[in-house]
Short mmCIF file of C-alpha atoms in Angstrom, two decimals:
data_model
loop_
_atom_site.label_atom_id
_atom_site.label_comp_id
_atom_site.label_asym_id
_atom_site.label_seq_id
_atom_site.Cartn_x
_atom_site.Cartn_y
_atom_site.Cartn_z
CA UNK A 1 5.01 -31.68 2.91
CA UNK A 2 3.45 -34.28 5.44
CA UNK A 3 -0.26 -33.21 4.73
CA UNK A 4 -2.02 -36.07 2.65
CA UNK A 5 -3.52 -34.45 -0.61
CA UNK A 6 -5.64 -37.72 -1.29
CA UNK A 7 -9.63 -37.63 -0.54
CA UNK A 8 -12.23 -39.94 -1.44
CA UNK A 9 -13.71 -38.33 -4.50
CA UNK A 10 -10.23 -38.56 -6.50
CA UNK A 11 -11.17 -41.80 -8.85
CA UNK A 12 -13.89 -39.35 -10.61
CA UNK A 13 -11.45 -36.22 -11.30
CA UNK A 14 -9.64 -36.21 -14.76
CA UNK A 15 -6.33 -35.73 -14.82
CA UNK A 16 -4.21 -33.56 -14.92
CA UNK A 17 -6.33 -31.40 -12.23
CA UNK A 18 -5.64 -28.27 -10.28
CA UNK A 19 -6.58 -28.83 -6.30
CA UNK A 20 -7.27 -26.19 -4.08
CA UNK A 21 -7.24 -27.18 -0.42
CA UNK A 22 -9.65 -24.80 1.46
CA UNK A 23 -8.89 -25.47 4.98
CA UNK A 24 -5.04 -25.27 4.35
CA UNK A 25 -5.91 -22.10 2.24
CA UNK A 26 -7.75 -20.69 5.58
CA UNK A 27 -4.88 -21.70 7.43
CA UNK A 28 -2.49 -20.18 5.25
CA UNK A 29 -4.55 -17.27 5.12
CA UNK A 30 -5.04 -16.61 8.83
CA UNK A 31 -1.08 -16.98 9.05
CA UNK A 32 -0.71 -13.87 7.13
CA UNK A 33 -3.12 -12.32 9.04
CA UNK A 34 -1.57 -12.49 12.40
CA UNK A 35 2.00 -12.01 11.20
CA UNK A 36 1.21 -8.45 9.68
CA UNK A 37 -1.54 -7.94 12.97
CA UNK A 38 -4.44 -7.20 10.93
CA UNK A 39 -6.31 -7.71 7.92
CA UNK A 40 -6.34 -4.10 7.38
CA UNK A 41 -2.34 -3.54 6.84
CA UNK A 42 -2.38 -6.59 4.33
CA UNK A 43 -2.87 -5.51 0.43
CA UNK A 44 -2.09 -8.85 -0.97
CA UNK A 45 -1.60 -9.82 -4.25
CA UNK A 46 -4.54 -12.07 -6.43
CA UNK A 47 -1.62 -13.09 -8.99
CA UNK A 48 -0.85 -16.47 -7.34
CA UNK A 49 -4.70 -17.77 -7.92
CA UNK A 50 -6.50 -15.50 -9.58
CA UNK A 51 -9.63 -17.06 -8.41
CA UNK A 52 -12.59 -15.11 -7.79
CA UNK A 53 -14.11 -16.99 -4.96
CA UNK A 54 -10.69 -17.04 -3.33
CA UNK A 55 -10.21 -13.50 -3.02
CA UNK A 56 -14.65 -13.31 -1.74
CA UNK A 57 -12.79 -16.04 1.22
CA UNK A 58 -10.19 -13.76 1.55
CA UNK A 59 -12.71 -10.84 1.99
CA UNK A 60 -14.49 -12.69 4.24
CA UNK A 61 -11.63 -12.77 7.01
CA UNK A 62 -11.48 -9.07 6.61
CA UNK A 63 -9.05 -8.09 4.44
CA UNK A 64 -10.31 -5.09 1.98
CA UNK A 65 -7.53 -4.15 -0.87
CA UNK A 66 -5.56 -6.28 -3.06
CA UNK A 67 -3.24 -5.90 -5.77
CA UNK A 68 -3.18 -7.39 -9.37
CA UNK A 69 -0.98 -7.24 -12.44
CA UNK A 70 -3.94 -7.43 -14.72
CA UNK A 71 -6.78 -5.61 -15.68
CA UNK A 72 -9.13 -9.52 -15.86
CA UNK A 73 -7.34 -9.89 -12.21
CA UNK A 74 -8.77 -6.05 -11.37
CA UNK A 75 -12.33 -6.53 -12.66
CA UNK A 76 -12.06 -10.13 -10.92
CA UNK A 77 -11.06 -8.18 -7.71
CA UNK A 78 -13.83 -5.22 -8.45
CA UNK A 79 -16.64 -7.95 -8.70
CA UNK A 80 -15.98 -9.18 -5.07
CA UNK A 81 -17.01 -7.28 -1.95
CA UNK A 82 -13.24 -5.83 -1.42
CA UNK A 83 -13.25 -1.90 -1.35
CA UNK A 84 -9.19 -1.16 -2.99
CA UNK A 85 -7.50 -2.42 -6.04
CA UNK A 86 -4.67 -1.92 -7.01
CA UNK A 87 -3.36 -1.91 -10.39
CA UNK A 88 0.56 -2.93 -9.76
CA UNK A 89 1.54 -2.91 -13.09
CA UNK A 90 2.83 -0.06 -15.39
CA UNK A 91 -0.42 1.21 -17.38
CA UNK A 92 0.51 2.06 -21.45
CA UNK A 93 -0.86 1.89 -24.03
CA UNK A 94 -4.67 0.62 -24.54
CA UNK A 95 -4.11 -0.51 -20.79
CA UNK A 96 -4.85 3.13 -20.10
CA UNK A 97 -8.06 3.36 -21.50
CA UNK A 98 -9.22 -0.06 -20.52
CA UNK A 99 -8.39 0.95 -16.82
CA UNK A 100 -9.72 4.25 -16.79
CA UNK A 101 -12.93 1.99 -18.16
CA UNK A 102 -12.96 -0.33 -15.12
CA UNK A 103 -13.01 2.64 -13.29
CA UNK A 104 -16.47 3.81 -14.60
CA UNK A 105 -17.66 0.07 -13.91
CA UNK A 106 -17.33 0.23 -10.62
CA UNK A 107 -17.91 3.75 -9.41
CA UNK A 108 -18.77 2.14 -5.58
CA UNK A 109 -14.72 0.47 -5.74
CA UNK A 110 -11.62 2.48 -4.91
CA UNK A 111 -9.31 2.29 -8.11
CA UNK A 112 -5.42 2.87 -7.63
CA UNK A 113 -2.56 3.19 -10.13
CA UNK A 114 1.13 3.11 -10.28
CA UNK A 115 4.23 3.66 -12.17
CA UNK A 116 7.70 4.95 -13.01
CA UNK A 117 7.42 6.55 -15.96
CA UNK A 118 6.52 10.31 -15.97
CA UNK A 119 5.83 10.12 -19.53
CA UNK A 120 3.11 7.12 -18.88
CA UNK A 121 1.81 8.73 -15.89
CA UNK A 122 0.99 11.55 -18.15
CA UNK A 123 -0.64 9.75 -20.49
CA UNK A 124 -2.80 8.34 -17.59
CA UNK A 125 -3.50 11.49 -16.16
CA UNK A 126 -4.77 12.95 -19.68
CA UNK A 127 -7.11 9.64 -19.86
CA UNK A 128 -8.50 10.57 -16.51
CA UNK A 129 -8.79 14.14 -16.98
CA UNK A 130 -11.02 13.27 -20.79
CA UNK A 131 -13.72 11.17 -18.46
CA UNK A 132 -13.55 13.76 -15.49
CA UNK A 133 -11.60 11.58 -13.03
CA UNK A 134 -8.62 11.78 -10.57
CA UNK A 135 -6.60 8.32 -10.03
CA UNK A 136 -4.97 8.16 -7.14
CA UNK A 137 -1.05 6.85 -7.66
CA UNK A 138 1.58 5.52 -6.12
CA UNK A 139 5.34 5.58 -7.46
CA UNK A 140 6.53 2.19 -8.24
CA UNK A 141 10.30 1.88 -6.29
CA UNK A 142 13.02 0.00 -7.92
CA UNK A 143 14.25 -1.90 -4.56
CA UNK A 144 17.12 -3.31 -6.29
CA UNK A 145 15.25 -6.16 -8.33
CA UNK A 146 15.75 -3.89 -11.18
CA UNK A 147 12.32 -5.12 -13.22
CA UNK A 148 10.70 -1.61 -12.90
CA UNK A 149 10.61 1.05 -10.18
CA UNK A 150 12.38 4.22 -10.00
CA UNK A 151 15.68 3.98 -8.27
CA UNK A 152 16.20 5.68 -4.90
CA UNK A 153 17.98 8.72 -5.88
CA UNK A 154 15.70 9.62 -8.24
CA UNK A 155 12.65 9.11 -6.61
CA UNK A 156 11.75 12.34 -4.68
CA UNK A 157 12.29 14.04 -8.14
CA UNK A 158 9.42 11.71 -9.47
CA UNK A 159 7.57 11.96 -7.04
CA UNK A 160 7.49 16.07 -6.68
CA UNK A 161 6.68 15.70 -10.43
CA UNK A 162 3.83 13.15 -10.34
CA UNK A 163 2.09 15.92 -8.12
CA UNK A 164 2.06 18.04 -10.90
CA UNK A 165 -0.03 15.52 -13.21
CA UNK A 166 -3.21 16.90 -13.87
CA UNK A 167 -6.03 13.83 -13.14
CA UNK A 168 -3.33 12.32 -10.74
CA UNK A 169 -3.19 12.19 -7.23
CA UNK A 170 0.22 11.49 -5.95
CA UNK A 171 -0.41 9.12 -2.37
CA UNK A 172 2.22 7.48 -1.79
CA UNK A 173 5.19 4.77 -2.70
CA UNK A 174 5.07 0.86 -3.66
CA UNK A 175 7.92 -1.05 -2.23
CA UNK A 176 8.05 -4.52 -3.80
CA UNK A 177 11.37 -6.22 -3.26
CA UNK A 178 11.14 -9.34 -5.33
CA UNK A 179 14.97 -9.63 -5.01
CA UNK A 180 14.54 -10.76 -1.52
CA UNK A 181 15.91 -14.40 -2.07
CA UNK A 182 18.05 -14.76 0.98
CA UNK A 183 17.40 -17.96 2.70
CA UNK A 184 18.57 -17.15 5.79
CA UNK A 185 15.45 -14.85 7.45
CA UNK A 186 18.24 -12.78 9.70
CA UNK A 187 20.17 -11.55 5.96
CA UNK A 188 16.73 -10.72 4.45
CA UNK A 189 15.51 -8.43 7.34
CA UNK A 190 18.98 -6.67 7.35
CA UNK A 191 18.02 -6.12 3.84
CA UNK A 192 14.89 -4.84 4.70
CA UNK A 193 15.60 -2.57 7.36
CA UNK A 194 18.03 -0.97 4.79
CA UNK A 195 15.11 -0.65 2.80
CA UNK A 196 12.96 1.01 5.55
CA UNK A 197 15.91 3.56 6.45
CA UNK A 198 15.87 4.96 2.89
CA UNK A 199 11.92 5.19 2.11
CA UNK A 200 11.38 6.51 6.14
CA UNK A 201 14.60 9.43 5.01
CA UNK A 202 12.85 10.31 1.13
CA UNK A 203 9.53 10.35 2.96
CA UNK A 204 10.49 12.79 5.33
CA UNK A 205 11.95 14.91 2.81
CA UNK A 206 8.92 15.07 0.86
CA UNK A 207 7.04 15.71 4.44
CA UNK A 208 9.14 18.87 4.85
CA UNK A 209 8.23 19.92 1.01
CA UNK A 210 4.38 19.88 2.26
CA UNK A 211 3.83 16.95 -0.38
CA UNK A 212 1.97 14.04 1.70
CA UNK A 213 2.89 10.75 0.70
CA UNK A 214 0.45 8.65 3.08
CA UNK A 215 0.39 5.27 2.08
CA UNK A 216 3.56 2.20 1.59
CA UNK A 217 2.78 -0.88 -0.16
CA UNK A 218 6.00 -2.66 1.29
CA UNK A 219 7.36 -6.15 0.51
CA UNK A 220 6.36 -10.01 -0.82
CA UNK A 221 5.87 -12.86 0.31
CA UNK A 222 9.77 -13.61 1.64
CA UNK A 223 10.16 -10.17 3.27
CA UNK A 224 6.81 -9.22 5.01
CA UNK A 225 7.16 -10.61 7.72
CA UNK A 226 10.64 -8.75 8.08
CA UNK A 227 8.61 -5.52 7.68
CA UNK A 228 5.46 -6.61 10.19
CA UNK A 229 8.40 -6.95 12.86
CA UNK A 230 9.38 -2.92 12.77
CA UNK A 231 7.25 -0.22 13.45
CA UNK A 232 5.84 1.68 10.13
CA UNK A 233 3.23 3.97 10.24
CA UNK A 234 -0.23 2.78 10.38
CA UNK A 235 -0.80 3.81 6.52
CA UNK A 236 1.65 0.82 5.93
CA UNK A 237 0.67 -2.07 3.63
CA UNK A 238 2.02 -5.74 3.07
CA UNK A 239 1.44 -7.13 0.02
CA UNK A 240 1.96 -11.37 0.12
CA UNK A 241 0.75 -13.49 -2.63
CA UNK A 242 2.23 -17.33 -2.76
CA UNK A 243 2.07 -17.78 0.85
CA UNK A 244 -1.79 -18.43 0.31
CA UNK A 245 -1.28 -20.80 -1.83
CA UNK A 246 2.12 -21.60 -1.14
CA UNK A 247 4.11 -24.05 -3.41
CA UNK A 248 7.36 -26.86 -3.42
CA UNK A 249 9.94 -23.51 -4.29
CA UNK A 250 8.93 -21.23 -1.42
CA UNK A 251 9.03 -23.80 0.88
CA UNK A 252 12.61 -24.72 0.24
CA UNK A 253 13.44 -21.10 -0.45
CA UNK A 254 12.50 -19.96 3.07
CA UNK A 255 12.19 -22.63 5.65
CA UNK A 256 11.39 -20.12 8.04
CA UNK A 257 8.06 -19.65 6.12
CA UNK A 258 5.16 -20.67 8.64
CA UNK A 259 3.02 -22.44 5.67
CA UNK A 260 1.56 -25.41 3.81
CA UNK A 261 1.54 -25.68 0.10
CA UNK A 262 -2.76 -25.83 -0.20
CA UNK A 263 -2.53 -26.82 -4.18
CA UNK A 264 -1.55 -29.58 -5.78
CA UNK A 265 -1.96 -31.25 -9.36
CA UNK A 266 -3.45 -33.93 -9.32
CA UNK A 267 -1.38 -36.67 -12.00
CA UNK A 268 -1.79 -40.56 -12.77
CA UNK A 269 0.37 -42.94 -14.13
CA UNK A 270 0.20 -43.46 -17.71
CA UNK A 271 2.89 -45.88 -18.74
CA UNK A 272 6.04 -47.93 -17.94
CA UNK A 273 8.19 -47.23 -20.75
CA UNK A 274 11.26 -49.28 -19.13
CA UNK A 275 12.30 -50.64 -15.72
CA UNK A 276 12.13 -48.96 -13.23
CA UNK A 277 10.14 -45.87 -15.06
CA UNK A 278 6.93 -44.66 -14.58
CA UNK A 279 5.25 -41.62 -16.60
CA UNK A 280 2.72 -39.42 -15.40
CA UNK A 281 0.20 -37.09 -17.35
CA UNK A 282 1.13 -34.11 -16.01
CA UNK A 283 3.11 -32.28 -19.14
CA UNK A 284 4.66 -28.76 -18.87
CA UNK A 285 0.94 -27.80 -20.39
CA UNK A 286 -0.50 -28.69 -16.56
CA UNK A 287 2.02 -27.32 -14.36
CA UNK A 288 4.76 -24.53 -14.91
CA UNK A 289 8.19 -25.56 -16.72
CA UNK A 290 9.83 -21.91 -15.99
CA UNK A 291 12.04 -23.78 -13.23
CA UNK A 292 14.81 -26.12 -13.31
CA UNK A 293 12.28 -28.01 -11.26
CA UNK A 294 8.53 -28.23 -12.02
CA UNK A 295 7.28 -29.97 -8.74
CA UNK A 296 7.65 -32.28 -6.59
CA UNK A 297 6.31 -35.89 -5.25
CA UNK A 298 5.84 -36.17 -1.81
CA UNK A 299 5.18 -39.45 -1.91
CA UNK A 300 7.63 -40.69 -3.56
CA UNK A 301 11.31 -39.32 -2.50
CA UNK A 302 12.98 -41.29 -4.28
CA UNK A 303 11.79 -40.57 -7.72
CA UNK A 304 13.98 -38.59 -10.14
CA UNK A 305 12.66 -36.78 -12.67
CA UNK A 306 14.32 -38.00 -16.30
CA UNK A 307 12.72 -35.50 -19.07
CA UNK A 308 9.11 -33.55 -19.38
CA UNK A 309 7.45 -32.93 -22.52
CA UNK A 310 4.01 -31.13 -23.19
CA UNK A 311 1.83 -34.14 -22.24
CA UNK A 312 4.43 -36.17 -20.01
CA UNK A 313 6.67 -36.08 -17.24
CA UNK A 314 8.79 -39.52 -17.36
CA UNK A 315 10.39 -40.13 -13.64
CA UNK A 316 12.75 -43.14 -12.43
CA UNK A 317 13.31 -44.70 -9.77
CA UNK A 318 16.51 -44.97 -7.56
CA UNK A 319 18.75 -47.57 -7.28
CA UNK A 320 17.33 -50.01 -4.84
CA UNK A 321 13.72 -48.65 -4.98
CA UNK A 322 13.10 -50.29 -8.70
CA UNK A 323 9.99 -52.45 -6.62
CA UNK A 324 8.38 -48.78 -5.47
CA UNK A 325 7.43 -47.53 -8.76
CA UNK A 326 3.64 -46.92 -8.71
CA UNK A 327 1.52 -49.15 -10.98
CA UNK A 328 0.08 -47.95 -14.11
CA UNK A 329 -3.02 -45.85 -12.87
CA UNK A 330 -2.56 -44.91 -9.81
CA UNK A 331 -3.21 -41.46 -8.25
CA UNK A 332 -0.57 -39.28 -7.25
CA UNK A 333 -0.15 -35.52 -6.21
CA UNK A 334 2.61 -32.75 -7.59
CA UNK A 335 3.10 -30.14 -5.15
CA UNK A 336 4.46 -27.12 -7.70
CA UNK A 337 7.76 -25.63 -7.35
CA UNK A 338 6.09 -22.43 -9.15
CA UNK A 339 2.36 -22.25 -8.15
CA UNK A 340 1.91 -18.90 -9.88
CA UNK A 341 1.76 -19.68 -13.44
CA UNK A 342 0.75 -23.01 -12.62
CA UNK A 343 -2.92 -21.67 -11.89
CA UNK A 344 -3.10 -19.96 -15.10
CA UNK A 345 -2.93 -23.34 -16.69
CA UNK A 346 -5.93 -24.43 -15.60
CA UNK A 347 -9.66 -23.29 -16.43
CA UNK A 348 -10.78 -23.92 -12.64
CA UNK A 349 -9.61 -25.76 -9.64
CA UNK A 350 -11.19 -28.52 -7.54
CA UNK A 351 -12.11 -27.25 -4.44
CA UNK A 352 -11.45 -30.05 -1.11
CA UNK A 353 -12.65 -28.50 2.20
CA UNK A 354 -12.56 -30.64 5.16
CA UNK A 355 -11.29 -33.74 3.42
CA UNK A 356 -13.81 -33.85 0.80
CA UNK A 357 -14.20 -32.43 -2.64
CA UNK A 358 -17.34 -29.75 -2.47
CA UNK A 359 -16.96 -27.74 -5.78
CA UNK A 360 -15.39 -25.93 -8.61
CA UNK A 361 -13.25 -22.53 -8.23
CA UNK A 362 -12.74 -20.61 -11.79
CA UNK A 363 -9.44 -19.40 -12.32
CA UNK A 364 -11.57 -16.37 -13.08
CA UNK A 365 -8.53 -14.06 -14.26
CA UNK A 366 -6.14 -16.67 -16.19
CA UNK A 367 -6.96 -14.55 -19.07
CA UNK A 368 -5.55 -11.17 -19.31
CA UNK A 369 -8.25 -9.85 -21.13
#
């Protein structure tokens, strides 16, 4: 939190305003990078920003699949120059047809599925087999976050079965353990190498069956570098998405994080409604409410946060620090506790690279159409 998010241009943005950061988001970026050891075993996730040009920057440093939870964030993905998507999200419904769809679009992209459901997966696999196609899948694995996955016992049944799907191609497993919450970095790697034990034993099993399961999707933002420290095979994946962007909640979450949050929302003071009080234009409509917490002010520590309504966010000051409240106007920056949702807020962000603001990034997939 000691980077300065102010930079000359700010007097002509509106507020509230989404800020992107580019050289932080390099940073950030390159951090990844060398923690996993190459762009090629990251498969990150666009959720976080779902920016077009990001992912193109992202590209651009040599990293070449990337997963989504939307079909907008797939066809966002397809319209870069990256060569995999992934579709990590369960596909039913008129999902299936709209993916099998994108698919056609982009004959030149490699288009992957997953799930948990057999009965879904079929369902899938008729939709590919009707337009001639064969999706390659991956089995979604319930880690122990419980959201959706197939639990471990289970999931050499599934997977002998998903081979069995006409207009399916079973390839492997996706590992996302979005339980990983430890704080400590020592506790969440013992978690992890649990983890590791059981998909290295099921994939072994399934070796000795003659059913290949090549490629792991493993881990999030917490736990990946837990995984990047043990030697997987070389068709291993680690799929990050916040630490790109990075927010107020991660970095208190996991000090042992190596990043910088590189977004911020821009927020000015719109009123004094009693001593010691200042409000700010930055309502739960401009940054996400889903948290106890909503953000942060590095600037001011010693601001508390008194209520937040859809166009406000009324702070005090403490005791003592009455004579710091900032005057009716000024500029200040909210570093998110939740940057995720917080980018789906806003149509595009404002792009500062090298201390100066040089364009406009779309939040290309905040729809999920």
């Amino acid at each position: 939190m000691q980077h300065s998010y102010h930079f000359p241009e700010e007097s002509l943005i509106p507020s509230p305003a989404l800020i992107f950061y580019q050289n932080i988001l390099l940073n950030n970026t390159k951090t990844a990078i060398q923690i996993a050891g190459s762009p090629d075993r990251l498969w990150p996730h666009v959720k976080s920003h779902k920016s077009k040009d990001f992912t193109q920057m992202q590209v651009d440093l040599g990293i070449n699949q990337f997963k989504c939870a939307t079909i907008a964030e797939a066809k966002m993905v397809a319209e870069t120059n990256a060569k995999k998507i992934l579709l990590a999200y369960p596909l039913v419904g008129p999902n299936i047809e709209r993916f099998i769809q994108l698919v056609q679009d982009f004959p030149e992209k490699e288009f992957y599925a997953l799930g948990d459901d057999l009965e879904a997966l079929t369902s899938l696999g008729n939709a590919a087999c009707k337009h001639g196609r064969t999706i390659p899948c991956l089995i979604d694995v319930n880690t122990g976050m419980n959201r959706t996955g197939v639990s471990f016992s289970h999931l050499p049944d599934v997977y002998r079965r998903l081979h069995q799907i006409p207009g399916l191609s079973a390839i492997g497993l996706h590992c996302y353990d979005g339980d990983r919450h430890e704080k400590e970095a020592d506790k969440r790697e013992e978690k992890v190498l649990n983890t590791i034990a059981k998909v290295n034993c099921i994939r072994e099993k399934l070796k000795e069956e003659g059913l290949p399961c090549p490629v792991l999707i493993m881990g999030g933002s917490p736990s990946f570098p837990c995984y990047a420290k043990h030697s997987l095979p070389a068709d291993s994946y680690f799929s990050p998405g916040t630490v790109f962007l990075y927010d107020a909640g991660y970095s208190a979450q996991f000090p042992d994080l190596p990043y910088v949050a590189g977004a911020s929302i821009l927020t000015r003071v719109v009123s004094h409604p009693k001593e010691g009080w200042f409000t700010l234009d930055t309502g739960y409509k401009a940054i996400s409410a889903e948290q106890k917490i909503s953000g942060i002010l590095p600037e001011l520590p010693h601001a508390r946060p008194e209520f937040q309504s859809e166009e406000h966010w009324t702070f005090s000051m403490e005791e003592g620090w009455e004579t710091q409240r900032p005057a009716i106007g000024s500029v200040l920056y909210l570093i998110p506790w939740h940057i995720c949702p917080t980018c789906a807020l806003h149509e595009y962000a404002y792009l500062i690279s090298d201390g100066r603001y040089t364009a406009q990034w779309r939040i290309t997939a905040r729809n999920r159409g």
